[in-house]
Coordinates of N, CA, C and O in Angstrom, one line a residue:
G148 N 24.2 66.6 90.2 CA 25.2 66.8 89.2 C 24.6 67.3 87.9 O 23.4 67.2 87.6
L149 N 25.5 67.9 87.1 CA 25.1 68.4 85.8 C 25.0 67.2 84.8 O 26.0 66.4 84.7
G150 N 24.0 67.1 84.0 CA 23.8 66.0 83.1 C 24.4 66.4 81.7 O 25.0 67.4 81.5
V151 N 24.1 65.5 80.7 CA 24.6 65.8 79.4 C 23.8 66.9 78.7 O 22.7 67.2 79.0
H152 N 24.5 67.6 77.8 CA 23.9 68.7 77.1 C 23.2 68.1 75.8 O 23.8 67.3 75.1
R153 N 22.0 68.6 75.6 CA 21.3 68.2 74.4 C 21.4 69.3 73.4 O 20.9 70.4 73.6
A154 N 22.1 69.0 72.3 CA 22.3 70.1 71.3 C 21.0 70.6 70.7 O 20.9 71.8 70.4
E155 N 20.0 69.7 70.6 CA 18.7 70.1 70.0 C 17.7 70.6 71.1 O 16.6 70.9 70.7
A156 N 18.2 70.8 72.3 CA 17.3 71.2 73.3 C 16.7 72.6 73.0 O 17.4 73.4 72.5
T157 N 15.5 72.8 73.3 CA 14.8 74.0 73.0 C 14.2 74.5 74.3 O 13.7 73.8 75.1
T158 N 14.2 75.8 74.5 CA 13.6 76.4 75.7 C 12.1 76.2 75.8 O 11.5 76.3 76.8
K159 N 11.5 75.8 74.6 CA 10.0 75.5 74.6 C 9.7 74.5 75.7 O 8.6 74.5 76.2
F160 N 10.6 73.5 75.9 CA 10.3 72.4 76.8 C 11.1 72.5 78.1 O 11.1 71.6 78.9
M161 N 11.8 73.6 78.3 CA 12.6 73.7 79.5 C 11.9 74.6 80.6 O 12.2 75.7 80.8
F162 N 10.9 73.9 81.2 CA 10.0 74.6 82.1 C 10.7 75.2 83.3 O 10.3 76.1 83.9
Q163 N 11.8 74.6 83.8 CA 12.5 75.0 85.0 C 13.4 76.2 84.7 O 13.9 76.8 85.6
E164 N 13.6 76.5 83.4 CA 14.6 77.6 83.1 C 14.3 78.9 83.9 O 15.2 79.5 84.3
Q165 N 13.0 79.3 84.0 CA 12.7 80.6 84.6 C 13.2 80.7 86.1 O 13.5 81.7 86.5
W166 N 13.1 79.6 86.8 CA 13.5 79.7 88.2 C 14.9 79.3 88.5 O 15.4 79.4 89.6
V167 N 15.7 78.8 87.5 CA 17.1 78.5 87.7 C 18.0 79.4 86.9 O 19.3 79.3 87.1
K168 N 17.5 80.2 86.0 CA 18.4 80.9 85.1 C 19.4 81.9 85.8 O 20.5 82.1 85.4
D169 N 19.0 82.4 86.9 CA 19.8 83.4 87.6 C 20.4 82.7 88.9 O 21.0 83.4 89.7
M170 N 20.3 81.4 89.0 CA 20.8 80.7 90.2 C 22.3 80.8 90.3 O 23.0 80.4 89.3
D171 N 22.8 81.2 91.4 CA 24.3 81.2 91.6 C 24.7 79.9 92.3 O 24.4 79.7 93.5
L172 N 25.2 78.9 91.5 CA 25.5 77.6 92.0 C 26.5 77.6 93.1 O 26.5 76.8 94.1
E173 N 27.5 78.5 93.1 CA 28.5 78.6 94.2 C 27.9 79.0 95.5 O 28.1 78.5 96.5
N174 N 27.0 80.0 95.4 CA 26.3 80.5 96.6 C 25.4 79.4 97.1 O 25.3 79.2 98.3
W175 N 24.7 78.7 96.2 CA 23.8 77.6 96.7 C 24.7 76.5 97.4 O 24.3 76.0 98.4
S176 N 25.8 76.2 96.8 CA 26.7 75.2 97.4 C 27.1 75.6 98.8 O 27.1 74.8 99.7
Q177 N 27.5 76.8 99.0 CA 27.9 77.3 100.3 C 26.8 77.3 101.3 O 26.9 76.9 102.5
R178 N 25.6 77.7 100.9 CA 24.4 77.8 101.8 C 23.9 76.4 102.1 O 23.5 76.1 103.3
S179 N 23.9 75.5 101.2 CA 23.3 74.2 101.4 C 24.2 73.1 102.0 O 23.8 72.1 102.5
G180 N 25.5 73.4 101.8 CA 26.5 72.4 102.2 C 26.7 71.3 101.2 O 27.4 70.3 101.3
G181 N 26.0 71.5 100.0 CA 26.1 70.5 98.9 C 27.2 70.9 98.0 O 28.0 71.8 98.3
C182 N 27.3 70.1 96.9 CA 28.3 70.5 96.0 C 27.8 70.3 94.6 O 26.8 69.6 94.4
V183 N 28.3 71.0 93.6 CA 27.9 70.9 92.2 C 28.9 70.0 91.6 O 30.2 70.2 91.6
V184 N 28.5 68.9 91.0 CA 29.3 68.0 90.3 C 29.2 68.3 88.8 O 28.1 68.2 88.2
E185 N 30.3 68.6 88.2 CA 30.3 69.0 86.7 C 29.9 67.8 85.9 O 29.3 67.9 84.9
D186 N 30.4 66.6 86.2 CA 30.1 65.4 85.5 C 29.1 64.5 86.3 O 29.4 63.6 86.9
G187 N 27.8 64.9 86.2 CA 26.8 64.2 87.0 C 26.6 62.8 86.5 O 26.4 61.9 87.4
V188 N 26.8 62.5 85.2 CA 26.7 61.1 84.7 C 27.8 60.3 85.3 O 27.6 59.2 85.8
G189 N 29.0 60.8 85.3 CA 30.2 60.1 85.9 C 30.0 59.8 87.4 O 30.3 58.8 87.9
R190 N 29.4 60.8 88.1 CA 29.2 60.7 89.5 C 28.1 59.6 89.8 O 28.3 58.7 90.7
M191 N 27.1 59.5 89.0 CA 26.1 58.5 89.1 C 26.7 57.1 88.8 O 26.5 56.2 89.6
I192 N 27.5 57.0 87.8 CA 28.2 55.7 87.5 C 29.1 55.3 88.7 O 29.0 54.2 89.2
G193 N 29.8 56.2 89.3 CA 30.7 56.0 90.4 C 29.9 55.5 91.6 O 30.3 54.5 92.3
L194 N 28.8 56.1 91.9 CA 28.0 55.8 93.1 C 27.4 54.3 92.9 O 27.5 53.5 93.8
I195 N 26.9 54.1 91.7 CA 26.4 52.7 91.5 C 27.4 51.7 91.5 O 27.3 50.6 92.2
M196 N 28.5 51.9 90.9 CA 29.6 50.9 90.8 C 30.3 50.6 92.1 O 30.8 49.5 92.4
S197 N 30.3 51.6 93.0 CA 31.0 51.5 94.3 C 30.1 51.0 95.4 O 30.6 50.6 96.5
S198 N 28.8 50.9 95.1 CA 27.9 50.4 96.1 C 27.9 48.9 96.3 O 27.9 48.2 95.3
D199 N 27.9 48.5 97.6 CA 27.7 47.1 97.9 C 26.3 46.6 97.7 O 26.1 45.4 97.6
Q200 N 25.4 47.5 97.8 CA 24.0 47.1 97.7 C 23.4 47.6 96.3 O 23.9 48.6 95.8
P201 N 22.4 47.0 95.8 CA 21.8 47.5 94.5 C 21.2 48.9 94.8 O 20.7 49.1 95.8
M202 N 21.4 49.7 93.8 CA 20.9 51.1 93.9 C 19.6 51.2 93.0 O 19.4 50.3 92.1
T203 N 18.8 52.2 93.3 CA 17.6 52.4 92.5 C 17.7 53.7 91.8 O 17.9 54.7 92.4
I204 N 17.6 53.7 90.5 CA 17.5 54.9 89.7 C 16.1 55.2 89.4 O 15.3 54.4 89.0
I205 N 15.6 56.4 89.8 CA 14.3 56.9 89.6 C 14.3 57.9 88.5 O 14.8 59.0 88.8
A206 N 13.9 57.6 87.3 CA 14.0 58.5 86.2 C 12.6 59.2 85.9 O 11.7 58.5 85.6
I207 N 12.6 60.5 86.0 CA 11.3 61.2 85.8 C 11.4 62.2 84.7 O 10.6 63.1 84.6
G208 N 12.4 62.1 83.9 CA 12.6 63.0 82.7 C 13.1 62.2 81.5 O 13.2 61.0 81.6
P209 N 13.5 62.9 80.5 CA 14.1 62.2 79.3 C 15.3 61.4 79.7 O 16.0 61.7 80.7
M210 N 15.6 60.4 78.9 CA 16.5 59.3 79.3 C 18.0 59.6 78.8 O 18.8 58.7 78.9
D211 N 18.3 60.8 78.4 CA 19.6 61.1 77.9 C 20.8 60.8 78.8 O 21.8 60.1 78.4
N212 N 20.6 61.2 80.1 CA 21.7 60.9 81.1 C 21.8 59.4 81.4 O 23.0 58.9 81.5
I213 N 20.7 58.7 81.4 CA 20.8 57.3 81.7 C 21.4 56.5 80.5 O 22.3 55.6 80.7
A214 N 21.0 56.9 79.3 CA 21.6 56.2 78.1 C 23.1 56.5 78.0 O 23.9 55.6 77.7
T215 N 23.5 57.7 78.4 CA 24.9 58.1 78.3 C 25.7 57.3 79.4 O 26.8 56.8 79.1
A216 N 25.1 57.1 80.6 CA 25.7 56.4 81.6 C 25.9 54.9 81.2 O 27.0 54.3 81.4
L217 N 24.9 54.3 80.5 CA 25.0 53.0 80.1 C 26.1 52.8 79.0 O 26.7 51.8 78.9
K218 N 26.2 53.8 78.1 CA 27.3 53.7 77.1 C 28.7 53.8 77.8 O 29.6 53.1 77.3
R219 N 28.8 54.6 78.8 CA 30.1 54.8 79.5 C 30.4 53.6 80.3 O 31.6 53.2 80.5
E220 N 29.4 53.0 81.0 CA 29.6 51.8 81.9 C 28.4 50.9 81.9 O 27.5 51.1 82.7
P221 N 28.3 50.0 80.9 CA 27.2 49.1 80.8 C 26.9 48.3 82.0 O 25.7 47.9 82.2
K222 N 27.9 48.1 82.9 CA 27.7 47.2 84.0 C 26.8 47.9 85.1 O 26.4 47.2 86.1
I223 N 26.5 49.1 85.0 CA 25.6 49.8 86.0 C 24.2 49.1 86.0 O 23.6 49.0 87.1
A224 N 23.8 48.6 84.9 CA 22.5 48.0 84.8 C 22.4 46.7 85.7 O 21.4 46.4 86.3
E225 N 23.5 46.0 85.8 CA 23.5 44.8 86.6 C 23.5 45.1 88.1 O 23.2 44.2 88.9
K226 N 23.8 46.3 88.4 CA 23.9 46.7 89.9 C 22.8 47.6 90.3 O 22.8 48.1 91.4
A227 N 21.8 47.8 89.4 CA 20.8 48.8 89.8 C 19.4 48.4 89.3 O 19.2 47.6 88.4
R228 N 18.4 48.9 90.1 CA 17.0 48.8 89.7 C 16.6 50.0 88.9 O 17.2 51.1 89.3
F229 N 15.8 50.0 88.0 CA 15.4 51.1 87.2 C 13.9 51.4 87.3 O 13.1 50.5 86.9
V230 N 13.5 52.5 87.8 CA 12.1 52.9 87.9 C 11.9 54.2 87.0 O 12.7 55.2 87.2
S231 N 10.9 54.2 86.1 CA 10.8 55.3 85.3 C 9.3 55.7 85.1 O 8.4 54.9 85.2
M232 N 9.2 57.0 84.7 CA 7.9 57.5 84.3 C 8.0 57.7 82.8 O 8.6 58.6 82.3
L233 N 7.4 56.7 82.1 CA 7.5 56.7 80.6 C 6.2 56.3 79.9 O 5.5 55.3 80.4
G234 N 5.9 56.8 78.8 CA 4.8 56.3 78.0 C 3.4 56.6 78.4 O 3.1 57.2 79.4
S235 N 2.5 56.0 77.5 CA 1.1 56.2 77.7 C 0.5 55.0 77.1 O 0.8 54.6 76.0
I236 N -0.4 54.3 77.8 CA -1.0 53.1 77.3 C -2.5 53.3 76.9 O -2.8 53.2 75.7
N237 N -3.3 53.6 77.8 CA -4.7 53.9 77.5 C -5.2 55.3 77.8 O -6.3 55.7 77.3
K238 N -4.4 56.0 78.6 CA -4.8 57.4 79.0 C -3.6 58.3 78.7 O -2.5 57.9 78.7
G239 N -4.0 59.5 78.4 CA -3.0 60.5 78.1 C -2.9 61.6 79.2 O -3.3 61.4 80.3
Y240 N -2.3 62.7 78.9 CA -2.2 63.8 79.8 C -3.6 64.2 80.3 O -4.5 64.2 79.6
F241 N -3.6 64.6 81.6 CA -4.8 65.1 82.2 C -6.0 64.1 82.2 O -7.1 64.4 82.2
G242 N -5.6 62.8 82.1 CA -6.6 61.7 82.1 C -7.4 61.5 80.8 O -8.4 60.8 80.8
L243 N -6.9 62.2 79.8 CA -7.7 62.0 78.5 C -7.7 60.6 78.1 O -6.8 59.8 78.3
P244 N -8.9 60.1 77.6 CA -9.1 58.7 77.3 C -8.4 58.2 76.0 O -9.1 57.4 75.3
K245 N -7.2 58.6 75.8 CA -6.5 58.0 74.6 C -5.0 58.1 74.9 O -4.5 59.0 75.6
A246 N -4.3 57.1 74.4 CA -2.8 57.2 74.5 C -2.3 58.3 73.7 O -2.9 58.7 72.7
M247 N -1.2 58.9 74.1 CA -0.6 60.0 73.4 C 0.9 60.1 73.6 O 1.4 59.4 74.5
P248 N 1.6 60.7 72.7 CA 3.1 60.8 72.9 C 3.4 61.4 74.3 O 2.9 62.5 74.6
E249 N 4.2 60.8 75.0 CA 4.6 61.2 76.4 C 5.9 61.9 76.2 O 6.8 61.5 75.5
F250 N 6.1 63.0 76.9 CA 7.3 63.9 76.8 C 8.6 63.2 77.0 O 9.5 63.4 76.2
N251 N 8.7 62.3 78.0 CA 10.0 61.7 78.3 C 10.4 60.8 77.2 O 11.6 60.6 76.9
V252 N 9.5 60.2 76.5 CA 9.8 59.3 75.3 C 10.0 60.2 74.1 O 11.0 60.0 73.3
A253 N 9.1 61.1 73.8 CA 9.2 61.9 72.6 C 10.5 62.7 72.5 O 10.9 63.0 71.4
M254 N 11.0 63.1 73.6 CA 12.3 63.9 73.6 C 13.5 63.2 73.0 O 14.4 63.7 72.4
N255 N 13.5 61.8 73.3 CA 14.6 61.1 72.8 C 14.3 59.6 72.7 O 14.7 58.8 73.6
P256 N 13.5 59.2 71.7 CA 13.0 57.8 71.7 C 14.2 56.8 71.6 O 14.1 55.7 72.2
S257 N 15.3 57.1 70.9 CA 16.4 56.1 70.9 C 17.0 55.9 72.2 O 17.4 54.8 72.6
A258 N 17.1 57.0 73.1 CA 17.7 56.8 74.4 C 16.8 55.9 75.2 O 17.2 55.1 76.0
V259 N 15.4 56.0 75.1 CA 14.5 55.2 75.8 C 14.7 53.7 75.4 O 14.7 52.8 76.3
R260 N 14.8 53.5 74.1 CA 15.1 52.1 73.6 C 16.3 51.5 74.3 O 16.4 50.4 74.7
E261 N 17.4 52.3 74.3 CA 18.7 51.9 74.9 C 18.5 51.5 76.4 O 19.0 50.5 76.8
V262 N 17.9 52.4 77.1 CA 17.7 52.3 78.5 C 16.8 51.1 78.8 O 17.2 50.3 79.7
L263 N 15.7 50.9 78.1 CA 14.8 49.8 78.4 C 15.4 48.4 78.0 O 14.9 47.4 78.5
S264 N 16.3 48.4 77.1 CA 16.9 47.1 76.7 C 18.1 46.7 77.6 O 18.6 45.6 77.4
A265 N 18.5 47.5 78.5 CA 19.6 47.2 79.4 C 19.2 46.1 80.4 O 18.0 46.0 80.8
P266 N 20.1 45.3 80.8 CA 19.8 44.2 81.8 C 19.7 44.6 83.2 O 20.5 44.2 84.1
W267 N 18.8 45.5 83.6 CA 18.6 46.0 84.9 C 18.2 44.8 85.9 O 17.6 43.8 85.4
K268 N 18.6 45.0 87.1 CA 18.1 44.0 88.1 C 16.6 43.9 88.2 O 16.0 42.9 88.4
E269 N 16.0 45.1 88.0 CA 14.5 45.2 88.0 C 14.2 46.4 87.2 O 14.9 47.4 87.2
N270 N 13.1 46.4 86.4 CA 12.8 47.5 85.5 C 11.3 47.7 85.7 O 10.4 46.9 85.3
L271 N 10.9 48.8 86.3 CA 9.5 49.2 86.5 C 9.2 50.5 85.8 O 9.9 51.5 85.9
I272 N 8.1 50.5 85.1 CA 7.6 51.7 84.3 C 6.3 52.1 84.8 O 5.3 51.3 84.9
A273 N 6.1 53.4 85.1 CA 4.8 54.0 85.4 C 4.4 54.9 84.3 O 5.0 55.9 84.0
P274 N 3.4 54.5 83.5 CA 3.0 55.3 82.3 C 2.1 56.4 82.8 O 1.7 56.5 84.0
L275 N 1.8 57.3 81.9 CA 0.9 58.4 82.2 C -0.4 57.9 82.8 O -1.0 58.6 83.7
D276 N -0.9 56.7 82.4 CA -2.1 56.2 82.9 C -2.1 56.2 84.5 O -3.2 56.4 85.1
A277 N -1.0 55.9 85.1 CA -0.9 55.9 86.5 C -0.4 57.2 87.1 O -1.0 57.8 88.0
C278 N 0.7 57.7 86.6 CA 1.4 58.8 87.3 C 0.8 60.2 86.9 O 1.0 61.1 87.6
A279 N 0.1 60.3 85.8 CA -0.5 61.6 85.5 C -1.6 62.0 86.4 O -2.0 63.2 86.5
T280 N -2.1 61.1 87.2 CA -3.2 61.4 88.1 C -2.6 61.7 89.5 O -3.4 62.0 90.4
L281 N -1.3 61.5 89.7 CA -0.7 61.7 91.1 C -0.4 63.2 91.3 O -0.1 63.9 90.3
A282 N -0.6 63.7 92.5 CA -0.2 65.0 92.8 C 0.5 65.0 94.1 O 0.0 64.4 95.1
F283 N 1.6 65.7 94.2 CA 2.3 65.8 95.5 C 1.8 67.1 96.2 O 1.8 68.2 95.6
V284 N 1.3 66.9 97.4 CA 0.7 68.0 98.1 C 1.3 67.9 99.5 O 1.8 67.0 100.0
G285 N 1.0 69.0 100.3 CA 1.4 69.1 101.7 C 2.6 70.0 101.9 O 3.2 70.5 101.0
E286 N 2.9 70.1 103.1 CA 3.9 71.1 103.6 C 5.3 70.8 103.0 O 6.0 71.7 102.5
V287 N 5.7 69.5 103.0 CA 7.1 69.2 102.5 C 7.2 69.6 101.1 O 8.3 70.0 100.7
W288 N 6.2 69.5 100.3 CA 6.3 69.8 98.8 C 6.2 71.2 98.6 O 6.6 71.7 97.5
N289 N 5.8 72.0 99.5 CA 5.6 73.5 99.3 C 6.9 74.2 99.8 O 6.9 75.5 99.7
Q290 N 7.9 73.6 100.3 CA 9.0 74.2 100.8 C 9.9 74.8 99.7 O 10.0 74.1 98.6
A291 N 10.4 75.9 99.9 CA 11.3 76.5 98.8 C 12.6 75.9 98.8 O 13.1 75.5 99.8

């Protein structure tokens, strides 16, 4: 689904723009059998609230959508586990031996504070120290 719009968003940090700018979402929907949800935050809230089982949110980007979802329906935290890639403790990007501002936090620190203060069933954070050294490789990751 489509997430919230960031008024201050800049193309400087929108790395995916080049490969999605000419994407025809209607054509994609027909080819893939998927659908485009205009209110992705609302869809996420609906899925979490309607589930009989706890759901897991895996957040690998800035927290704008998650913070918006919590504002719209705070009870999602009670029904979900939250796993995120946030922050830097002892290592920075590319394994540099110092902590540094991490993109997902730097883009919206207030959203991160809101999200991390929610009463999740479980809250797991993978900082740059761990996840910056991971690489997805293999055939499944190379598929277009």
